[in-house]
PDB file of C-alpha atoms in Angstrom:
ATOM      1  CA  MET A  20      21.302 120.103 -17.786  1.00 48.00           C
ATOM      2  CA  ALA A  21      21.838 123.732 -18.794  1.00 45.00           C
ATOM      3  CA  PHE A  22      19.155 124.796 -16.294  1.00 41.00           C
ATOM      4  CA  PHE A  23      20.863 122.836 -13.485  1.00 41.00           C
ATOM      5  CA  LYS A  24      24.231 124.488 -14.200  1.00 45.00           C
ATOM      6  CA  SER A  25      22.527 127.873 -14.271  1.00 52.00           C
ATOM      7  CA  LYS A  26      20.915 127.198 -10.882  1.00 49.00           C
ATOM      8  CA  LYS A  27      24.275 126.189  -9.358  1.00 49.00           C
ATOM      9  CA  PHE A  28      25.799 129.398 -10.729  1.00 49.00           C
ATOM     10  CA  ILE A  29      23.050 131.511  -9.126  1.00 49.00           C
ATOM     11  CA  ILE A  30      23.539 129.779  -5.734  1.00 48.00           C
ATOM     12  CA  ALA A  31      27.291 130.429  -5.934  1.00 46.00           C
ATOM     13  CA  LEU A  32      26.653 134.121  -6.621  1.00 42.00           C
ATOM     14  CA  VAL A  33      24.330 134.321  -3.614  1.00 42.00           C
ATOM     15  CA  VAL A  34      26.944 132.710  -1.320  1.00 40.00           C
ATOM     16  CA  ILE A  35      29.644 135.109  -2.547  1.00 39.00           C
ATOM     17  CA  ALA A  36      27.321 138.068  -2.023  1.00 42.00           C
ATOM     18  CA  VAL A  37      26.598 136.963   1.559  1.00 37.00           C
ATOM     19  CA  LEU A  38      30.311 136.604   2.326  1.00 37.00           C
ATOM     20  CA  VAL A  39      31.105 140.010   0.852  1.00 36.00           C
ATOM     21  CA  PHE A  40      28.277 141.631   2.800  1.00 37.00           C
ATOM     22  CA  THR A  41      29.464 139.970   6.043  1.00 35.00           C
ATOM     23  CA  ASN A  42      32.999 141.274   5.508  1.00 37.00           C
ATOM     24  CA  ILE A  43      31.650 144.771   4.851  1.00 33.00           C
ATOM     25  CA  VAL A  44      29.676 144.692   8.124  1.00 32.00           C
ATOM     26  CA  ILE A  45      32.699 143.469  10.112  1.00 33.00           C
ATOM     27  CA  SER A  46      34.912 146.110   8.498  1.00 31.00           C
ATOM     28  CA  SER A  47      32.422 148.829   9.353  1.00 33.00           C
ATOM     29  CA  LEU A  48      32.507 147.773  12.988  1.00 35.00           C
ATOM     30  CA  GLY A  49      36.281 148.096  13.057  1.00 38.00           C
ATOM     31  CA  PRO A  50      38.706 145.616  14.663  1.00 43.00           C
ATOM     32  CA  THR A  51      38.766 147.456  18.018  1.00 47.00           C
ATOM     33  CA  GLU A  52      34.963 147.561  18.352  1.00 50.00           C
ATOM     34  CA  GLN A  53      34.633 143.919  17.440  1.00 49.00           C
ATOM     35  CA  PHE A  54      37.437 142.981  19.859  1.00 50.00           C
ATOM     36  CA  SER A  55      35.830 145.011  22.654  1.00 56.00           C
ATOM     37  CA  ALA A  56      32.483 143.313  22.142  1.00 61.00           C
ATOM     38  CA  GLU A  57      34.083 139.879  22.476  1.00 77.00           C
ATOM     39  CA  LEU A  58      36.421 140.715  25.391  1.00 85.00           C
ATOM     40  CA  SER A  59      35.462 139.930  28.974  1.00 90.00           C
ATOM     41  CA  TYR A  60      37.503 140.235  32.127  1.00 91.00           C
ATOM     42  CA  ARG A  61      37.783 138.900  35.657  1.00 93.00           C
ATOM     43  CA  SER A  62      39.292 140.930  38.474  1.00 92.00           C
ATOM     44  CA  ASN A  63      40.599 139.965  41.900  1.00 95.00           C
ATOM     45  CA  LEU A  64      41.434 143.076  43.919  1.00 94.00           C
ATOM     46  CA  GLY A  65      42.938 141.218  46.881  1.00 92.00           C
ATOM     47  CA  LYS A  66      43.393 143.436  49.957  1.00 93.00           C
ATOM     48  CA  CYS A  67      43.104 146.631  47.929  1.00 96.00           C
ATOM     49  CA  PRO A  68      40.589 149.396  48.567  1.00 96.00           C
ATOM     50  CA  THR A  69      37.903 148.831  45.945  1.00 96.00           C
ATOM     51  CA  ARG A  70      37.550 152.310  44.469  1.00 95.00           C
ATOM     52  CA  PRO A  71      41.151 153.026  43.382  1.00 96.00           C
ATOM     53  CA  ALA A  72      41.949 149.419  42.458  1.00 96.00           C
ATOM     54  CA  GLY A  73      38.694 149.132  40.500  1.00 95.00           C
ATOM     55  CA  THR A  74      39.548 152.321  38.629  1.00 96.00           C
ATOM     56  CA  MET A  75      42.942 150.882  37.714  1.00 96.00           C
ATOM     57  CA  ALA A  76      41.255 147.674  36.506  1.00 95.00           C
ATOM     58  CA  LEU A  77      39.017 149.678  34.163  1.00 95.00           C
ATOM     59  CA  GLN A  78      42.042 151.612  32.869  1.00 95.00           C
ATOM     60  CA  VAL A  79      43.845 148.341  32.159  1.00 95.00           C
ATOM     61  CA  VAL A  80      40.851 146.939  30.260  1.00 94.00           C
ATOM     62  CA  LYS A  81      40.451 150.137  28.244  1.00 94.00           C
ATOM     63  CA  THR A  82      44.136 150.178  27.288  1.00 95.00           C
ATOM     64  CA  PHE A  83      44.054 146.507  26.305  1.00 94.00           C
ATOM     65  CA  GLU A  84      40.945 147.024  24.178  1.00 92.00           C
ATOM     66  CA  GLN A  85      42.756 149.746  22.263  1.00 92.00           C
ATOM     67  CA  SER A  86      46.171 148.133  21.825  1.00 90.00           C
ATOM     68  CA  HIS A  87      45.466 144.378  22.148  1.00 91.00           C
ATOM     69  CA  SER A  88      48.913 144.202  23.778  1.00 93.00           C
ATOM     70  CA  LEU A  89      49.792 143.221  27.347  1.00 95.00           C
ATOM     71  CA  ARG A  90      53.186 144.817  26.826  1.00 95.00           C
ATOM     72  CA  ASP A  91      51.544 148.161  26.080  1.00 95.00           C
ATOM     73  CA  VAL A  92      49.406 147.800  29.193  1.00 95.00           C
ATOM     74  CA  LYS A  93      52.413 147.136  31.415  1.00 95.00           C
ATOM     75  CA  MET A  94      54.351 149.999  29.846  1.00 96.00           C
ATOM     76  CA  LYS A  95      51.465 152.347  30.592  1.00 95.00           C
ATOM     77  CA  ILE A  96      51.293 151.133  34.193  1.00 95.00           C
ATOM     78  CA  VAL A  97      54.989 151.916  34.640  1.00 95.00           C
ATOM     79  CA  ASN A  98      55.121 155.169  32.682  1.00 96.00           C
ATOM     80  CA  GLU A  99      52.020 156.665  34.297  1.00 95.00           C
ATOM     81  CA  LYS A 100      52.888 155.252  37.742  1.00 95.00           C
ATOM     82  CA  TRP A 101      49.532 153.578  38.238  1.00 95.00           C
ATOM     83  CA  ASN A 102      50.997 151.529  41.125  1.00 91.00           C
ATOM     84  CA  ASP A 103      51.513 154.676  43.186  1.00 91.00           C
ATOM     85  CA  LYS A 104      48.354 156.400  41.995  1.00 94.00           C
ATOM     86  CA  TYR A 105      46.042 153.497  42.826  1.00 96.00           C
ATOM     87  CA  PHE A 106      48.014 152.004  45.791  1.00 96.00           C
ATOM     88  CA  VAL A 107      48.583 148.691  43.957  1.00 96.00           C
ATOM     89  CA  SER A 108      51.872 147.114  45.034  1.00 94.00           C
ATOM     90  CA  ASP A 109      51.628 143.905  43.029  1.00 94.00           C
ATOM     91  CA  TYR A 110      49.726 142.882  39.928  1.00 95.00           C
ATOM     92  CA  LYS A 111      49.432 140.009  37.467  1.00 96.00           C
ATOM     93  CA  ILE A 112      47.643 140.448  34.145  1.00 96.00           C
ATOM     94  CA  GLN A 113      46.980 137.538  31.781  1.00 95.00           C
ATOM     95  CA  TYR A 114      44.959 137.118  28.590  1.00 95.00           C
ATOM     96  CA  ASP A 115      43.528 133.895  27.182  1.00 93.00           C
ATOM     97  CA  PRO A 116      43.034 134.375  23.413  1.00 91.00           C
ATOM     98  CA  PHE A 117      40.776 131.307  23.167  1.00 91.00           C
ATOM     99  CA  SER A 118      38.226 132.330  25.789  1.00 91.00           C
ATOM    100  CA  LYS A 119      38.984 136.043  25.200  1.00 91.00           C
ATOM    101  CA  VAL A 120      39.159 136.615  28.959  1.00 94.00           C
ATOM    102  CA  LEU A 121      41.481 139.157  30.550  1.00 95.00           C
ATOM    103  CA  ASP A 122      42.478 138.120  34.087  1.00 95.00           C
ATOM    104  CA  LEU A 123      43.461 140.889  36.507  1.00 96.00           C
ATOM    105  CA  ASN A 124      44.965 140.065  39.891  1.00 97.00           C
ATOM    106  CA  PHE A 125      45.898 143.027  42.095  1.00 96.00           C
ATOM    107  CA  ASN A 126      47.193 143.260  45.617  1.00 96.00           C
ATOM    108  CA  CYS A 127      47.960 146.103  47.990  1.00 96.00           C
ATOM    109  CA  PRO A 128      50.325 146.301  50.973  1.00 96.00           C
ATOM    110  CA  GLU A 129      49.409 146.052  54.633  1.00 95.00           C
ATOM    111  CA  PRO A 130      49.618 149.357  56.528  1.00 96.00           C
ATOM    112  CA  LEU A 131      52.006 149.071  59.477  1.00 95.00           C
ATOM    113  CA  MET A 132      52.381 152.502  61.049  1.00 95.00           C
ATOM    114  CA  LYS A 133      51.358 156.124  60.908  1.00 95.00           C
ATOM    115  CA  VAL A 134      54.477 158.134  60.204  1.00 92.00           C
ATOM    116  CA  GLN A 135      54.983 161.633  61.521  1.00 87.00           C
ATOM    117  CA  ILE A 136      57.922 163.347  59.870  1.00 81.00           C
ATOM    118  CA  TYR A 137      59.060 166.589  61.423  1.00 75.00           C
ATOM    119  CA  ARG A 138      61.651 169.251  60.688  1.00 70.00           C
ATOM    120  CA  LYS A 139      64.349 170.164  63.173  1.00 65.00           C
ATOM    121  CA  ASP A 140      63.536 173.278  65.250  1.00 64.00           C
ATOM    122  CA  SER A 141      60.132 173.518  63.602  1.00 62.00           C
ATOM    123  CA  ALA A 142      56.572 172.780  64.568  1.00 66.00           C
ATOM    124  CA  GLU A 143      55.861 171.723  60.984  1.00 71.00           C
ATOM    125  CA  SER A 144      55.302 168.061  60.268  1.00 76.00           C
ATOM    126  CA  TYR A 145      53.522 165.855  57.772  1.00 82.00           C
ATOM    127  CA  GLU A 146      52.049 162.400  57.955  1.00 90.00           C
ATOM    128  CA  ALA A 147      52.263 159.288  55.827  1.00 92.00           C
ATOM    129  CA  ILE A 148      51.496 155.582  56.150  1.00 95.00           C
ATOM    130  CA  LEU A 149      54.356 153.075  56.296  1.00 94.00           C
ATOM    131  CA  VAL A 150      53.306 149.852  54.562  1.00 95.00           C
ATOM    132  CA  ASP A 151      54.772 146.364  54.682  1.00 93.00           C
ATOM    133  CA  ASN A 152      56.950 146.794  51.582  1.00 92.00           C
ATOM    134  CA  GLY A 153      58.777 149.703  53.221  1.00 90.00           C
ATOM    135  CA  GLN A 154      57.117 152.414  51.139  1.00 90.00           C
ATOM    136  CA  LEU A 155      55.358 155.532  52.380  1.00 91.00           C
ATOM    137  CA  TYR A 156      51.765 156.016  51.233  1.00 94.00           C
ATOM    138  CA  ASP A 157      49.470 159.001  51.436  1.00 94.00           C
ATOM    139  CA  PRO A 158      47.176 158.953  54.532  1.00 95.00           C
ATOM    140  CA  THR A 159      44.255 158.608  52.101  1.00 96.00           C
ATOM    141  CA  TYR A 160      45.204 154.930  51.842  1.00 97.00           C
ATOM    142  CA  GLU A 161      44.357 154.328  55.500  1.00 97.00           C
ATOM    143  CA  ALA A 162      41.088 156.240  55.177  1.00 97.00           C
ATOM    144  CA  LEU A 163      40.012 154.164  52.159  1.00 97.00           C
ATOM    145  CA  LEU A 164      40.772 150.881  53.917  1.00 97.00           C
ATOM    146  CA  ARG A 165      38.894 151.946  57.044  1.00 96.00           C
ATOM    147  CA  SER A 166      35.869 153.070  55.035  1.00 96.00           C
ATOM    148  CA  GLU A 167      35.621 149.527  53.613  1.00 95.00           C
ATOM    149  CA  LYS A 168      36.333 147.871  57.007  1.00 95.00           C
ATOM    150  CA  LYS A 169      39.513 146.348  55.566  1.00 95.00           C
ATOM    151  CA  LEU A 170      41.483 147.996  58.368  1.00 94.00           C
ATOM    152  CA  THR A 171      39.988 148.003  61.857  1.00 94.00           C
ATOM    153  CA  GLN A 172      42.875 148.013  64.339  1.00 92.00           C
ATOM    154  CA  ASP A 173      44.720 151.145  65.477  1.00 93.00           C
ATOM    155  CA  LEU A 174      48.089 151.817  63.868  1.00 95.00           C
ATOM    156  CA  PRO A 175      51.153 152.617  66.000  1.00 96.00           C
ATOM    157  CA  TYR A 176      53.115 155.791  65.309  1.00 95.00           C
ATOM    158  CA  LEU A 177      56.572 156.247  63.847  1.00 93.00           C
ATOM    159  CA  SER A 178      58.185 159.620  64.538  1.00 89.00           C
ATOM    160  CA  MET A 179      61.405 160.776  62.902  1.00 84.00           C
ATOM    161  CA  PRO A 180      63.130 163.896  61.568  1.00 79.00           C
ATOM    162  CA  VAL A 181      62.790 164.529  57.852  1.00 69.00           C
ATOM    163  CA  GLY A 182      66.526 164.082  57.296  1.00 64.00           C
ATOM    164  CA  GLU A 183      66.369 160.465  58.433  1.00 58.00           C
ATOM    165  CA  MET A 184      63.782 159.356  55.889  1.00 63.00           C
ATOM    166  CA  GLU A 185      66.022 157.084  53.854  1.00 69.00           C
ATOM    167  CA  ASP A 186      65.144 153.871  52.054  1.00 73.00           C
ATOM    168  CA  LYS A 187      67.401 151.824  54.350  1.00 79.00           C
ATOM    169  CA  VAL A 188      65.901 153.322  57.505  1.00 80.00           C
ATOM    170  CA  GLN A 189      62.379 152.668  56.217  1.00 82.00           C
ATOM    171  CA  ALA A 190      63.342 149.102  55.332  1.00 87.00           C
ATOM    172  CA  ASP A 191      64.958 148.491  58.744  1.00 88.00           C
ATOM    173  CA  VAL A 192      61.973 149.813  60.695  1.00 89.00           C
ATOM    174  CA  THR A 193      59.568 147.902  58.444  1.00 92.00           C
ATOM    175  CA  GLY A 194      61.514 144.686  58.953  1.00 93.00           C
ATOM    176  CA  LEU A 195      61.563 145.204  62.713  1.00 92.00           C
ATOM    177  CA  VAL A 196      57.792 145.684  62.989  1.00 93.00           C
ATOM    178  CA  LYS A 197      57.035 142.749  60.683  1.00 93.00           C
ATOM    179  CA  GLU A 198      59.382 140.566  62.741  1.00 92.00           C
ATOM    180  CA  MET A 199      57.380 141.145  65.926  1.00 92.00           C
ATOM    181  CA  ARG A 200      55.132 138.303  66.971  1.00 91.00           C
ATOM    182  CA  PRO A 201      51.451 139.336  66.948  1.00 91.00           C
ATOM    183  CA  GLY A 202      51.210 139.511  70.753  1.00 90.00           C
ATOM    184  CA  LEU A 203      54.096 141.971  71.040  1.00 92.00           C
ATOM    185  CA  ARG A 204      53.041 143.937  68.002  1.00 93.00           C
ATOM    186  CA  LYS A 205      49.627 144.617  69.544  1.00 93.00           C
ATOM    187  CA  LYS A 206      51.435 146.322  72.430  1.00 93.00           C
ATOM    188  CA  LEU A 207      53.377 148.603  70.088  1.00 95.00           C
ATOM    189  CA  SER A 208      52.335 152.210  70.597  1.00 95.00           C
ATOM    190  CA  GLU A 209      55.104 154.308  69.056  1.00 95.00           C
ATOM    191  CA  VAL A 210      58.540 154.065  67.481  1.00 94.00           C
ATOM    192  CA  ILE A 211      60.849 157.074  67.680  1.00 93.00           C
ATOM    193  CA  LEU A 212      64.010 157.562  65.649  1.00 90.00           C
ATOM    194  CA  ASN A 213      66.067 160.573  66.719  1.00 87.00           C
ATOM    195  CA  GLU A 214      68.584 162.629  64.768  1.00 84.00           C
ATOM    196  CA  ASN A 215      71.401 160.298  65.869  1.00 86.00           C
ATOM    197  CA  LYS A 216      69.464 157.342  64.408  1.00 87.00           C
ATOM    198  CA  GLU A 217      68.879 155.892  67.877  1.00 91.00           C
ATOM    199  CA  LEU A 218      65.667 153.910  68.129  1.00 94.00           C
ATOM    200  CA  THR A 219      63.179 154.017  70.990  1.00 95.00           C
ATOM    201  CA  ILE A 220      60.079 151.826  71.186  1.00 96.00           C
ATOM    202  CA  ILE A 221      57.082 152.712  73.347  1.00 96.00           C
ATOM    203  CA  LEU A 222      54.960 149.746  74.388  1.00 95.00           C
ATOM    204  CA  SER A 223      51.541 149.893  75.989  1.00 92.00           C
ATOM    205  CA  ILE A 224      51.184 147.070  78.516  1.00 86.00           C
ATOM    206  CA  ASN A 225      47.720 146.960  80.049  1.00 84.00           C
ATOM    207  CA  GLY A 226      47.418 150.660  79.391  1.00 85.00           C
ATOM    208  CA  HIS A 227      50.779 151.512  80.981  1.00 87.00           C
ATOM    209  CA  PRO A 228      53.670 152.834  78.859  1.00 91.00           C
ATOM    210  CA  SER A 229      57.049 151.120  78.750  1.00 92.00           C
ATOM    211  CA  SER A 230      60.019 152.774  77.040  1.00 95.00           C
ATOM    212  CA  VAL A 231      62.492 150.515  75.259  1.00 95.00           C
ATOM    213  CA  PHE A 232      65.838 151.988  74.216  1.00 96.00           C
ATOM    214  CA  MET A 233      67.169 150.025  71.242  1.00 94.00           C
ATOM    215  CA  GLY A 234      70.233 152.114  70.408  1.00 93.00           C
ATOM    216  CA  LEU A 235      71.842 152.433  66.998  1.00 90.00           C
ATOM    217  CA  ASP A 236      72.065 148.878  65.711  1.00 89.00           C
ATOM    218  CA  GLU A 237      71.407 145.150  66.198  1.00 90.00           C
ATOM    219  CA  TRP A 238      67.696 145.894  66.366  1.00 91.00           C
ATOM    220  CA  ASN A 239      66.553 142.443  65.282  1.00 91.00           C
ATOM    221  CA  ASP A 240      68.730 140.674  67.865  1.00 92.00           C
ATOM    222  CA  LYS A 241      67.536 143.074  70.561  1.00 92.00           C
ATOM    223  CA  LEU A 242      63.938 142.439  69.536  1.00 94.00           C
ATOM    224  CA  VAL A 243      64.336 138.765  70.467  1.00 93.00           C
ATOM    225  CA  LYS A 244      65.552 139.780  73.936  1.00 93.00           C
ATOM    226  CA  LEU A 245      62.749 142.326  74.277  1.00 92.00           C
ATOM    227  CA  ASP A 246      60.113 139.716  73.512  1.00 93.00           C
ATOM    228  CA  LYS A 247      61.485 137.391  76.198  1.00 92.00           C
ATOM    229  CA  ILE A 248      61.642 140.211  78.759  1.00 90.00           C
ATOM    230  CA  VAL A 249      58.047 141.299  78.111  1.00 90.00           C
ATOM    231  CA  ASN A 250      56.786 137.713  78.357  1.00 90.00           C
ATOM    232  CA  TYR A 251      58.635 137.175  81.622  1.00 88.00           C
ATOM    233  CA  MET A 252      57.416 140.442  83.133  1.00 85.00           C
ATOM    234  CA  GLU A 253      53.810 139.652  82.223  1.00 84.00           C
ATOM    235  CA  LEU A 254      54.091 136.313  84.018  1.00 86.00           C
ATOM    236  CA  LYS A 255      55.476 138.107  87.073  1.00 81.00           C
ATOM    237  CA  GLU A 256      52.740 140.743  86.781  1.00 80.00           C
ATOM    238  CA  LYS A 257      55.233 143.569  86.659  1.00 84.00           C
ATOM    239  CA  ILE A 258      55.349 146.531  84.316  1.00 84.00           C
ATOM    240  CA  PRO A 259      58.814 147.393  82.989  1.00 88.00           C
ATOM    241  CA  ALA A 260      58.867 151.187  82.928  1.00 91.00           C
ATOM    242  CA  ILE A 261      62.202 151.239  81.111  1.00 93.00           C
ATOM    243  CA  ILE A 262      64.028 148.525  79.199  1.00 94.00           C
ATOM    244  CA  ASN A 263      67.477 149.642  78.114  1.00 95.00           C
ATOM    245  CA  LEU A 264      68.903 147.492  75.318  1.00 93.00           C
ATOM    246  CA  THR A 265      71.368 150.093  74.047  1.00 93.00           C
ATOM    247  CA  ASN A 266      74.203 147.767  75.032  1.00 89.00           C
ATOM    248  CA  SER A 267      73.060 144.346  73.891  1.00 81.00           C
ATOM    249  CA  LYS A 268      75.423 142.666  76.377  1.00 85.00           C
ATOM    250  CA  LYS A 269      74.019 144.551  79.352  1.00 87.00           C
ATOM    251  CA  VAL A 270      70.248 144.758  79.672  1.00 89.00           C
ATOM    252  CA  VAL A 271      68.863 147.216  82.233  1.00 91.00           C
ATOM    253  CA  VAL A 272      65.231 146.962  83.327  1.00 89.00           C
ATOM    254  CA  LYS A 273      63.430 149.367  85.661  1.00 89.00           C
ATOM    255  CA  PHE A 274      60.027 148.486  87.053  1.00 81.00           C
ATOM    256  CA  LYS A 275      56.911 150.272  88.108  1.00 70.00           C
ATOM    257  CA  ASP A 276      53.776 149.247  89.964  1.00 56.00           C
ATOM    258  CA  LYS A 277      52.198 145.830  89.585  1.00 51.00           C
ATOM    259  CA  PHE A 278      49.325 145.259  87.189  1.00 45.00           C
TER     260      PHE A 278
END
């Protein structure tokens, strides 16, 4: 009986020693290293160019491994302006503590136009890309998308003086282009906003230019009329050289040769 108790005591000591040793090993690894080894992630980069969006994904994972906090990750995204730096307009980050999987869902805006901004009485100008959320992106964004074949069609131009680059103007022009039906939008060649904030649209119809004067306001209502005019003229096989919608109650159309 004494031998049996002694044997049970020895087994208990061995179990305790194993547990202590295991804790020492885990402690030596450190909580961050252990967490990193267990963490996995899934990423969906949506319409984004792979290189910048992938870099942002790695930065997110690295930050989460260090802090174990989604709040810290989102704060870092905002404070370091990762959205602008990596062209990511929308993101959703979730973590499942049971499966230890970090889910990353990114998306990027659609490029609408090449913007040429010029200074009054100056030959100087600079370019940007107007995207579908009304923001201006660096031309690098277009180049990245084209290199990955995520953008194949030509972009129309938007030309305006530097003094007119306001959030409202960008939003109005963005809304106008997005409102166009695909058939009309494919004909869009250039949009010009002058110093008086008067809008002119240049369409390319079968390779022939048509100038559309939209005036100062009511652009969306005038767009509906423009679409009907272009459809009608195509059926009649006529090219409208000039469509004057400055006065929405009086539409003036001048023609040129037949198709």
